[in-house]
XYZ file of C-alpha atoms in Angstrom:
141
model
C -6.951 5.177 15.213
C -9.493 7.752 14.667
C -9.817 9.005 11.220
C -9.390 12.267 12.312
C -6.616 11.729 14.218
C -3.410 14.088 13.502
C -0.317 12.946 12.443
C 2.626 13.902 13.711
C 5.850 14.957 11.807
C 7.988 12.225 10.939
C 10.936 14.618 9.810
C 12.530 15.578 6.574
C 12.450 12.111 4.353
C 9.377 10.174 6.473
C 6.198 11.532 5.847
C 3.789 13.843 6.791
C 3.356 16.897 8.958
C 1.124 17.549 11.872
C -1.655 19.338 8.933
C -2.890 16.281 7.070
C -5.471 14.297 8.534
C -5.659 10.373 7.755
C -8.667 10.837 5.564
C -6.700 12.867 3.285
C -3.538 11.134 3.315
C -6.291 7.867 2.374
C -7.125 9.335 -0.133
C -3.843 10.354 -1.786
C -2.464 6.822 -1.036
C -5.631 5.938 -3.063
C -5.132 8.040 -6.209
C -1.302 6.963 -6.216
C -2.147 3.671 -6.248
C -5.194 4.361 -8.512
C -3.003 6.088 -11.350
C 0.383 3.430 -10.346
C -2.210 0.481 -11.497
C -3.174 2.228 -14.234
C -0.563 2.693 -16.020
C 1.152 -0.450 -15.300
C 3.087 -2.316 -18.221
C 4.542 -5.643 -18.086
C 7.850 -5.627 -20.610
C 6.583 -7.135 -23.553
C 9.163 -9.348 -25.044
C 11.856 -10.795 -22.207
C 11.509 -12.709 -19.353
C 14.060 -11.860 -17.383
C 12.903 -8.477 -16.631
C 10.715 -7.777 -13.268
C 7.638 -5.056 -13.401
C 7.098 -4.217 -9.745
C 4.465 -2.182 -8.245
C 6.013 -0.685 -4.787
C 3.530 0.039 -2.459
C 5.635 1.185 0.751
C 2.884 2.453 3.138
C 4.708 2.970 6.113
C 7.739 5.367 4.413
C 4.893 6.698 1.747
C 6.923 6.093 -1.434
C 4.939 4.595 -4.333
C 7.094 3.194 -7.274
C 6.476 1.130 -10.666
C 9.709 -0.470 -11.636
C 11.394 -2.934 -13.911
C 14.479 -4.732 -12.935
C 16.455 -7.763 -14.384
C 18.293 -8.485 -17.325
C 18.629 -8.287 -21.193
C 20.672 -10.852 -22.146
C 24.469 -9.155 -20.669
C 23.040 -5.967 -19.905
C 21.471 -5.012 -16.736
C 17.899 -3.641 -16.478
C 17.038 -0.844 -13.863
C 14.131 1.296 -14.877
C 11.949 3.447 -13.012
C 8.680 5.002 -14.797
C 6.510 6.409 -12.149
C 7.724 7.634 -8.472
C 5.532 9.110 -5.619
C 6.374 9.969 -2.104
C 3.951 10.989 0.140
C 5.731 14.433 2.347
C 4.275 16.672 4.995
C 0.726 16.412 3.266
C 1.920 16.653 -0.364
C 2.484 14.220 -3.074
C 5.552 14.555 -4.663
C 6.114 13.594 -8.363
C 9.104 11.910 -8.717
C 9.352 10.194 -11.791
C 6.829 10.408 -14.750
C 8.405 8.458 -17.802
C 4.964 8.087 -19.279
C 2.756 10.151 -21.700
C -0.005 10.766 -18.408
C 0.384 14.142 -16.553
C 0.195 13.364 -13.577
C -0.406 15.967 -12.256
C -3.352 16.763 -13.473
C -4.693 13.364 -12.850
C -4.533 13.867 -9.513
C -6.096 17.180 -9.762
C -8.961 15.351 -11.552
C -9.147 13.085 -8.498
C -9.681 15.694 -5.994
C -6.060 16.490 -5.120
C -5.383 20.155 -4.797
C -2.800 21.809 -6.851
C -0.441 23.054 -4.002
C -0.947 19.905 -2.624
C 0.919 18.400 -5.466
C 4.825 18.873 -5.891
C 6.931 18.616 -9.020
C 9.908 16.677 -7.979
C 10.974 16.384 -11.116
C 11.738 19.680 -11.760
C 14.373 21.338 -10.040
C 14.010 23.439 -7.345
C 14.212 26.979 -9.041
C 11.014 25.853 -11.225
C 8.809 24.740 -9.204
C 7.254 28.209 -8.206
C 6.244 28.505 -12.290
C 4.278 25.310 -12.270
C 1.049 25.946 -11.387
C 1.893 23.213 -8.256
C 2.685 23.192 -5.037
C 5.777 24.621 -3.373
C 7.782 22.395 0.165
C 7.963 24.208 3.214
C 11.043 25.609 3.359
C 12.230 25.624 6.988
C 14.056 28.765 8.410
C 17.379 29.073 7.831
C 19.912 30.885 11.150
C 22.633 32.699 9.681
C 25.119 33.151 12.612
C 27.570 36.187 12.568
């Protein structure tokens, strides 16, 4: 495929919209994965905890995870989440000390490119950051 080449709208939870060209979505898959490596922690003292690094191309969600067990209690920890939507990136999760944010700014990534996910809805317009499309609502008589 042509780097060029549109993509087309894979709906409300899949991806991108018909706007973002492949070398741009490259590159944010890039500075995810960039910032996702570098922050990475294994857990320090157990071994039956899991650090994962999800890289899920195809659905554009970017995760760093641990999972497992301390002795009888159950480990499920997220600390970074990305998704990839209609031409943004979408923060997630950020349980670390990094703004993200801004270190994707610092890699090139425009700031209404970038969408606080973390914050509800009614905040997001006093970010700084990016705001979704909002698709037209019909209000039938």
């Amino acid at each position: 495929m042509h780097p060029e080449t549109r993509l087309q709208s894979w709906g409300k939870h899949g991806g991108q919209s018909g706007d973002c060209t492949m070398d741009k979505l490259e590159h944010y898959r890039h500075c995810i994965k960039t910032l996702l490596q570098a922050q990475f922690r294994h857990p320090s003292n157990t071994t039956d905890v899991e650090s994962q690094l999800i890289f899920d191309q195809e659905g554009d969600r970017y995760l760093w995870l641990n999972v497992g067990w301390v002795e009888l209690e159950c480990v499920y920890a997220c600390f970074l989440h990305f998704d990839i939507k209609d031409g943004k990136i979408w923060i997630q999760c950020n349980r670390t000390e990094t703004d993200m944010a801004q270190a994707l700014v610092e890699m090139g990534v425009p700031k209404e490119d970038i969408i606080l996910g973390l914050h509800p809805p009614y905040k997001r317009p006093y970010t700084g950051y990016g705001m979704p499309q909002l698709e037209p609502i019909s209000i039938e008589a």
